[in-house]
Short mmCIF file of C-alpha atoms and ligand atoms in Angstrom, two decimals:
data_model
loop_
_atom_site.label_atom_id
_atom_site.label_comp_id
_atom_site.label_asym_id
_atom_site.label_seq_id
_atom_site.Cartn_x
_atom_site.Cartn_y
_atom_site.Cartn_z
CA GLU A 1 -0.04 -0.15 -0.15
CA SER A 2 1.48 3.22 -0.96
CA GLY A 3 -0.67 5.66 -0.16
CA LEU A 4 -0.53 7.58 -3.15
CA LYS A 5 -4.17 6.89 -4.50
CA GLY A 6 -5.71 10.08 -5.43
CA THR A 7 -2.71 12.11 -5.29
CA HIS A 8 -1.45 14.25 -7.89
CA PHE A 9 2.28 13.68 -8.94
CA LEU A 10 3.94 16.96 -9.93
CA ASP A 11 7.19 16.43 -8.51
CA PHE A 12 8.92 14.53 -5.87
CA SER A 13 8.79 16.93 -3.58
CA GLY A 14 5.58 15.40 -1.82
CA TRP A 15 7.07 11.90 -2.06
CA THR A 16 8.78 9.87 0.72
CA ALA A 17 11.07 7.40 0.15
CA HIS A 18 8.56 4.32 0.83
CA GLU A 19 6.50 5.67 -1.85
CA MET A 20 9.33 5.77 -4.26
CA HIS A 21 10.61 2.36 -3.49
CA ALA A 22 6.95 0.93 -3.48
CA VAL A 23 6.60 2.69 -7.04
CA LEU A 24 9.58 1.17 -8.36
CA ALA A 25 8.98 -2.36 -7.12
CA LEU A 26 5.68 -2.28 -8.58
CA ALA A 27 7.01 -1.27 -11.68
CA ASN A 28 9.59 -4.07 -11.73
CA GLU A 29 6.66 -6.73 -10.80
CA LEU A 30 4.88 -5.06 -14.04
CA LYS A 31 7.86 -5.45 -16.08
CA GLN A 32 8.25 -9.11 -14.95
CA LYS A 33 4.29 -9.95 -15.68
CA ARG A 34 4.48 -8.10 -19.04
CA ALA A 35 7.79 -10.30 -20.20
CA LYS A 36 5.44 -13.29 -19.18
CA GLY A 37 2.52 -12.05 -21.21
CA GLU A 38 0.67 -12.06 -17.45
CA PRO A 39 -2.38 -9.78 -18.09
CA THR A 40 -2.37 -6.63 -15.49
CA PRO A 41 -6.00 -5.24 -16.11
CA TYR A 42 -5.79 -2.53 -12.83
CA LEU A 43 -7.34 0.29 -14.82
CA GLN A 44 -10.08 -1.41 -16.21
CA GLY A 45 -12.59 0.66 -17.58
CA LYS A 46 -10.12 3.99 -16.64
CA THR A 47 -9.22 6.79 -19.04
CA LEU A 48 -6.26 9.09 -18.69
CA ALA A 49 -6.52 12.48 -20.84
CA MET A 50 -2.99 13.29 -21.95
CA LEU A 51 -2.59 17.32 -22.74
CA PHE A 52 0.43 17.81 -24.66
CA ASP A 53 1.86 21.34 -25.31
CA LYS A 54 5.42 20.56 -26.59
CA ALA A 55 6.31 17.63 -28.76
CA SER A 56 7.06 14.12 -27.66
CA THR A 57 7.85 10.45 -28.41
CA ARG A 58 8.45 8.86 -25.52
CA THR A 59 5.64 10.07 -23.10
CA ARG A 60 3.21 10.03 -24.92
CA VAL A 61 3.82 6.58 -26.60
CA SER A 62 4.68 5.18 -23.50
CA PHE A 63 1.46 6.60 -21.43
CA GLU A 64 -0.70 5.49 -24.37
CA VAL A 65 0.55 2.16 -24.44
CA GLY A 66 0.85 1.68 -20.68
CA MET A 67 -2.92 2.69 -20.04
CA TYR A 68 -3.90 -0.15 -22.87
CA GLU A 69 -2.32 -2.56 -21.27
CA LEU A 70 -3.43 -1.89 -17.89
CA GLY A 71 -7.37 -2.21 -19.33
CA GLY A 72 -7.88 1.11 -19.77
CA HIS A 73 -7.80 3.90 -22.18
CA ALA A 74 -5.69 7.21 -23.04
CA LEU A 75 -6.56 10.03 -24.79
CA PHE A 76 -4.20 12.32 -26.94
CA LEU A 77 -5.21 15.60 -26.64
CA SER A 78 -2.82 18.41 -28.08
CA ASN A 79 -3.58 21.86 -27.08
CA GLN A 80 -3.92 23.57 -30.37
CA MET A 81 -7.01 20.45 -30.89
CA THR A 82 -8.48 21.64 -27.58
CA GLN A 83 -10.17 24.81 -26.55
CA VAL A 84 -6.98 24.90 -24.18
CA GLY A 85 -5.17 26.39 -26.99
CA ARG A 86 -7.84 29.10 -28.15
CA GLY A 87 -7.54 30.44 -24.25
CA GLU A 88 -10.20 28.39 -22.30
CA PRO A 89 -8.84 28.54 -18.91
CA LEU A 90 -6.95 25.39 -17.24
CA ALA A 91 -9.29 25.77 -14.00
CA ASP A 92 -12.14 25.31 -16.62
CA THR A 93 -10.65 22.68 -18.28
CA ALA A 94 -9.37 20.51 -15.03
CA ARG A 95 -13.04 20.52 -13.79
CA VAL A 96 -14.39 19.47 -17.24
CA LEU A 97 -11.88 16.63 -17.53
CA SER A 98 -12.89 15.28 -14.12
CA ARG A 99 -15.85 14.56 -15.32
CA TYR A 100 -14.82 12.70 -17.78
CA VAL A 101 -11.60 10.66 -16.94
CA GLN A 102 -9.94 9.38 -13.90
CA GLY A 103 -6.35 10.91 -14.46
CA ILE A 104 -4.97 13.78 -16.25
CA MET A 105 -1.47 13.78 -17.97
CA VAL A 106 -0.02 17.06 -18.85
CA ARG A 107 3.25 18.43 -20.63
CA THR A 108 3.53 22.03 -20.79
CA HIS A 109 5.74 24.94 -20.35
CA ALA A 110 5.56 27.23 -17.16
CA HIS A 111 5.27 24.57 -14.20
CA ALA A 112 2.45 27.05 -12.95
CA ASN A 113 -0.24 25.25 -15.49
CA VAL A 114 0.45 22.23 -14.07
CA GLU A 115 0.00 23.57 -10.38
CA GLU A 116 -3.41 25.04 -11.87
CA LEU A 117 -4.50 22.15 -13.11
CA ALA A 118 -4.08 19.89 -10.24
CA ARG A 119 -6.08 22.79 -8.03
CA TYR A 120 -9.04 22.40 -10.17
CA SER A 121 -8.89 18.59 -10.75
CA THR A 122 -10.63 16.17 -8.73
CA VAL A 123 -8.55 13.44 -10.29
CA PRO A 124 -5.21 12.85 -10.26
CA VAL A 125 -2.83 15.03 -12.34
CA ILE A 126 0.77 13.76 -13.31
CA ASN A 127 3.54 16.15 -14.62
CA GLY A 128 4.64 14.87 -18.03
CA LEU A 129 7.42 17.58 -18.36
CA THR A 130 7.31 21.15 -17.45
CA ASP A 131 9.89 23.83 -17.94
CA ASP A 132 11.18 22.92 -14.09
CA HIS A 133 10.31 19.29 -13.78
CA HIS A 134 10.42 15.96 -15.44
CA PRO A 135 9.59 13.61 -12.73
CA VAL A 136 8.52 10.60 -14.67
CA GLN A 137 11.59 10.49 -16.71
CA VAL A 138 13.44 10.19 -13.07
CA LEU A 139 10.73 7.25 -12.13
CA ALA A 140 12.02 5.56 -15.14
CA ASP A 141 16.02 6.72 -14.54
CA PHE A 142 15.96 5.17 -11.13
CA MET A 143 14.33 2.07 -12.00
CA THR A 144 17.34 1.70 -14.44
CA ILE A 145 19.82 2.36 -11.92
CA LEU A 146 18.16 -0.19 -9.87
CA GLU A 147 18.58 -2.64 -12.56
CA HIS A 148 21.89 -2.04 -13.18
CA LYS A 149 23.64 -1.40 -9.83
CA GLY A 150 21.32 -2.89 -7.70
CA ARG A 151 20.63 -0.12 -4.95
CA LEU A 152 20.36 3.78 -5.16
CA ARG A 153 21.26 4.74 -1.44
CA GLY A 154 24.91 5.43 -1.64
CA LEU A 155 25.54 5.67 -5.33
CA THR A 156 26.99 8.75 -6.45
CA LEU A 157 24.98 10.19 -9.48
CA CYS A 158 26.42 13.09 -11.76
CA TYR A 159 24.64 15.51 -14.09
CA VAL A 160 26.61 17.66 -16.60
CA GLY A 161 24.70 20.18 -18.53
CA ASP A 162 21.53 22.56 -17.91
CA GLY A 163 19.96 22.97 -14.55
CA ASN A 164 16.92 23.03 -15.57
CA ASN A 165 13.78 20.20 -15.54
CA MET A 166 16.21 17.34 -15.68
CA ALA A 167 18.63 18.52 -13.02
CA HIS A 168 15.74 19.61 -10.57
CA SER A 169 14.00 16.08 -10.73
CA LEU A 170 17.26 14.30 -10.21
CA LEU A 171 18.19 16.64 -7.11
CA GLN A 172 14.90 15.96 -5.39
CA ALA A 173 14.87 12.27 -6.35
CA ALA A 174 18.50 11.72 -5.41
CA ALA A 175 17.91 13.34 -2.08
CA LEU A 176 14.79 11.15 -1.38
CA VAL A 177 16.76 8.10 -1.69
CA GLY A 178 19.79 9.01 -0.16
CA MET A 179 21.72 9.20 -3.38
CA HIS A 180 24.66 11.59 -3.79
CA ILE A 181 24.20 14.09 -6.55
CA ARG A 182 26.76 16.52 -8.03
CA ILE A 183 25.13 18.77 -10.41
CA ALA A 184 27.86 20.36 -13.17
CA SER A 185 26.45 23.39 -15.07
CA PRO A 186 27.93 26.31 -16.67
CA HIS A 187 27.76 29.72 -15.22
CA GLY A 188 24.31 31.29 -15.61
CA TYR A 189 22.49 27.66 -15.73
CA GLU A 190 22.81 26.26 -12.31
CA PRO A 191 19.99 24.64 -11.07
CA ARG A 192 17.18 26.94 -8.92
CA ALA A 193 19.04 27.82 -5.37
CA ASP A 194 15.43 26.67 -3.72
CA ILE A 195 15.35 23.34 -5.43
CA VAL A 196 18.84 22.74 -4.24
CA GLN A 197 18.15 23.83 -0.81
CA GLN A 198 15.23 21.90 -0.60
CA ALA A 199 17.79 18.53 -2.11
CA ARG A 200 20.33 19.59 0.92
CA ARG A 201 18.08 19.82 3.55
CA ARG A 202 16.03 16.68 2.49
CA ALA A 203 19.44 14.56 2.17
CA MET A 204 20.34 15.03 5.48
CA PRO A 205 18.97 12.07 7.22
CA ALA A 206 20.66 9.55 4.57
CA HIS A 207 23.84 12.08 4.99
CA SER A 208 23.91 12.14 1.39
CA GLU A 209 26.11 14.89 -0.75
CA VAL A 210 24.47 17.54 -2.91
CA THR A 211 27.07 19.31 -4.75
CA VAL A 212 26.71 21.87 -7.40
CA THR A 213 29.78 22.94 -9.69
CA GLU A 214 30.87 24.41 -12.79
CA ASP A 215 33.55 22.18 -13.04
CA PRO A 216 32.25 18.86 -14.96
CA TYR A 217 35.47 17.10 -14.94
CA ALA A 218 35.69 17.10 -10.98
CA ALA A 219 32.05 16.03 -10.92
CA ALA A 220 32.46 13.13 -13.28
CA LYS A 221 35.12 11.54 -10.84
CA GLY A 222 34.50 8.49 -9.56
CA ALA A 223 30.75 9.22 -10.35
CA ASP A 224 28.36 5.58 -10.80
CA VAL A 225 25.96 7.22 -12.86
CA ILE A 226 26.97 9.97 -15.76
CA TYR A 227 23.87 11.62 -16.98
CA THR A 228 23.25 14.49 -19.57
CA ASP A 229 20.85 15.98 -21.37
CA VAL A 230 20.04 18.28 -24.70
CA PHE A 231 21.55 22.03 -24.31
CA THR A 232 18.51 23.46 -25.34
CA SER A 233 15.43 22.35 -24.36
CA MET A 234 11.76 22.95 -25.85
CA GLY A 235 10.82 26.36 -26.08
CA GLN A 236 14.18 27.77 -26.16
CA GLU A 237 14.98 26.99 -29.85
CA GLN A 238 15.69 30.97 -30.09
CA GLU A 239 18.79 30.67 -27.51
CA ALA A 240 20.27 27.58 -29.53
CA GLU A 241 23.15 29.26 -30.87
CA LYS A 242 24.41 31.22 -27.67
CA ARG A 243 24.12 28.13 -25.52
CA LEU A 244 25.93 25.95 -27.87
CA LEU A 245 28.92 28.41 -26.72
CA ASP A 246 27.97 28.72 -23.76
CA PHE A 247 28.06 25.13 -22.82
CA ALA A 248 31.24 24.86 -24.36
CA GLY A 249 33.54 21.68 -22.11
CA PHE A 250 30.16 20.15 -21.03
CA GLN A 251 29.81 17.34 -23.25
CA VAL A 252 30.15 13.64 -21.92
CA ASN A 253 32.70 12.21 -24.12
CA GLN A 254 34.92 9.16 -23.56
CA GLU A 255 37.75 11.39 -21.72
CA LEU A 256 35.12 12.37 -19.58
CA LEU A 257 32.94 9.26 -18.99
CA GLY A 258 36.73 7.79 -18.07
CA LEU A 259 36.94 9.91 -14.85
CA ALA A 260 34.00 8.19 -13.61
CA ASP A 261 33.89 4.84 -12.14
CA GLN A 262 34.92 2.10 -14.40
CA ASP A 263 31.58 0.48 -13.89
CA ALA A 264 29.69 3.95 -14.51
CA ILE A 265 26.63 3.66 -16.61
CA PHE A 266 25.69 6.43 -19.24
CA MET A 267 22.41 7.75 -19.00
CA HIS A 268 20.48 10.47 -21.17
CA CYS A 269 16.56 11.09 -21.19
CA LEU A 270 16.63 11.40 -25.02
CA PRO A 271 15.95 12.61 -27.63
CA ALA A 272 20.30 13.37 -27.91
CA HIS A 273 21.90 15.69 -29.93
CA ARG A 274 25.23 13.76 -31.26
CA GLY A 275 28.15 15.65 -31.15
CA GLU A 276 26.92 18.43 -28.96
CA GLU A 277 25.92 17.17 -25.30
CA VAL A 278 27.18 13.59 -25.55
CA THR A 279 29.42 12.07 -28.69
CA GLU A 280 28.30 9.06 -30.64
CA GLU A 281 30.91 7.09 -28.95
CA VAL A 282 29.64 7.38 -25.73
CA LEU A 283 25.74 7.02 -26.69
CA GLU A 284 26.28 4.06 -28.68
CA GLY A 285 29.09 2.91 -26.42
CA ALA A 286 28.98 -0.24 -23.83
CA GLN A 287 28.25 1.91 -20.65
CA SER A 288 25.30 3.62 -22.33
CA VAL A 289 21.87 2.71 -20.90
CA VAL A 290 19.68 5.13 -22.62
CA PHE A 291 17.41 2.69 -24.41
CA ASP A 292 16.71 0.74 -21.03
CA GLN A 293 16.02 4.06 -19.78
CA ALA A 294 13.71 4.66 -22.53
CA GLU A 295 11.99 1.39 -22.23
CA ASN A 296 11.41 1.71 -18.40
CA ARG A 297 9.16 4.72 -18.79
CA LEU A 298 6.52 2.04 -19.88
CA HIS A 299 6.83 0.16 -16.80
CA ALA A 300 7.34 3.08 -14.38
CA GLN A 301 4.62 5.05 -15.65
CA LYS A 302 2.39 1.90 -15.28
CA ALA A 303 3.05 1.91 -11.95
CA LEU A 304 2.37 5.13 -11.19
CA LEU A 305 -1.02 5.25 -12.83
CA VAL A 306 -1.51 1.99 -11.04
CA ALA A 307 -0.49 3.78 -7.31
CA LEU A 308 -2.47 6.88 -8.23
CA MET A 309 -5.64 5.65 -10.11
CA SER A 310 -6.60 2.02 -8.55
CA ASP A 311 -6.76 0.23 -5.19
CA HIS A 312 -4.12 -2.36 -6.38
CA SER A 313 -1.06 -1.92 -4.51
N1 CP B 401 12.70 11.87 -22.70
C1 CP B 401 11.18 12.31 -23.01
O1 CP B 401 10.39 12.98 -22.42
O2 CP B 401 11.17 12.29 -24.33
P1 CP B 401 9.88 12.58 -25.30
O3 CP B 401 10.05 14.36 -25.36
O4 CP B 401 9.66 11.53 -26.39
O5 CP B 401 8.50 12.28 -24.34
N1 NVA B 402 15.30 19.08 -21.22
C1 NVA B 402 14.35 18.40 -22.02
C2 NVA B 402 13.91 17.25 -21.52
C3 NVA B 402 13.25 16.48 -22.72
C4 NVA B 402 12.82 15.07 -22.61
C5 NVA B 402 13.35 19.68 -22.60
O1 NVA B 402 12.81 20.22 -21.65
O2 NVA B 402 13.37 19.75 -24.07
#
């Protein structure tokens, strides 16, 4: 029993370590059952509305397939195709959708949009990426780390790149489970100070360290996981040229990966820009687990959906 039924999932700040481990255990169970062809109709008759204000391959497909495999249904709603795109307030949209569906997943720009939907929705709202957080990705990432390393607590994760959504969700989740985390970002692209502070506070009981630095090479030293993401996120396309210059020296290449633990894994949420934040050699190399991460989106999110939308635990 995870105690998550009926709650929203906007970021990891409201979660306990116990809830995280419960969802990851359920994800693993669902993955095993799927491999054996065992049906898992825990969301029979239930529908998830999926509001997309940004592009997506993994998030859309994994949530849609996940709902289908749980015996439920998913609705893909792109903003331009709904009245949201014509200015209908999110507060109204949330109340209307709540009368039809049992869950709402949303991918949008401002995190405040997701908070607004959650405030007015009477069914669970799931954050499928905002400018500030990408928690469903990190759920799959931690499942992947657990599979490759056998534990989370006490490991060291080094994130190299923009201190935005991925960095924030990794910070929150690492602090929750007692994983050491080092964020290496160029000056001006550091993670938000309040999120770093919150992670430091939450990391205290497990004595795990939260480090923010401008030196990717120092951050990578001895790490168990090297993680990166694009220099230019969705919605920042007009800054792409400037970012390419500002992020010089923050590429994950064989030299940087070589500073990590010899059994370190390389992670990326995808899509990747080969030759920018990561070299082809590292992305396609033996230490890369990027497609395991992508696969685990399906299993981890199925577990999340079951935890939030059903009595099954
Ligand atoms: N990693 C991720 O969220 O991928 P999509 O943008 O394809 O959904
Ligand atoms: N930081 C990236 C992640 C994409 C999955 C973005 O927001 O575009």
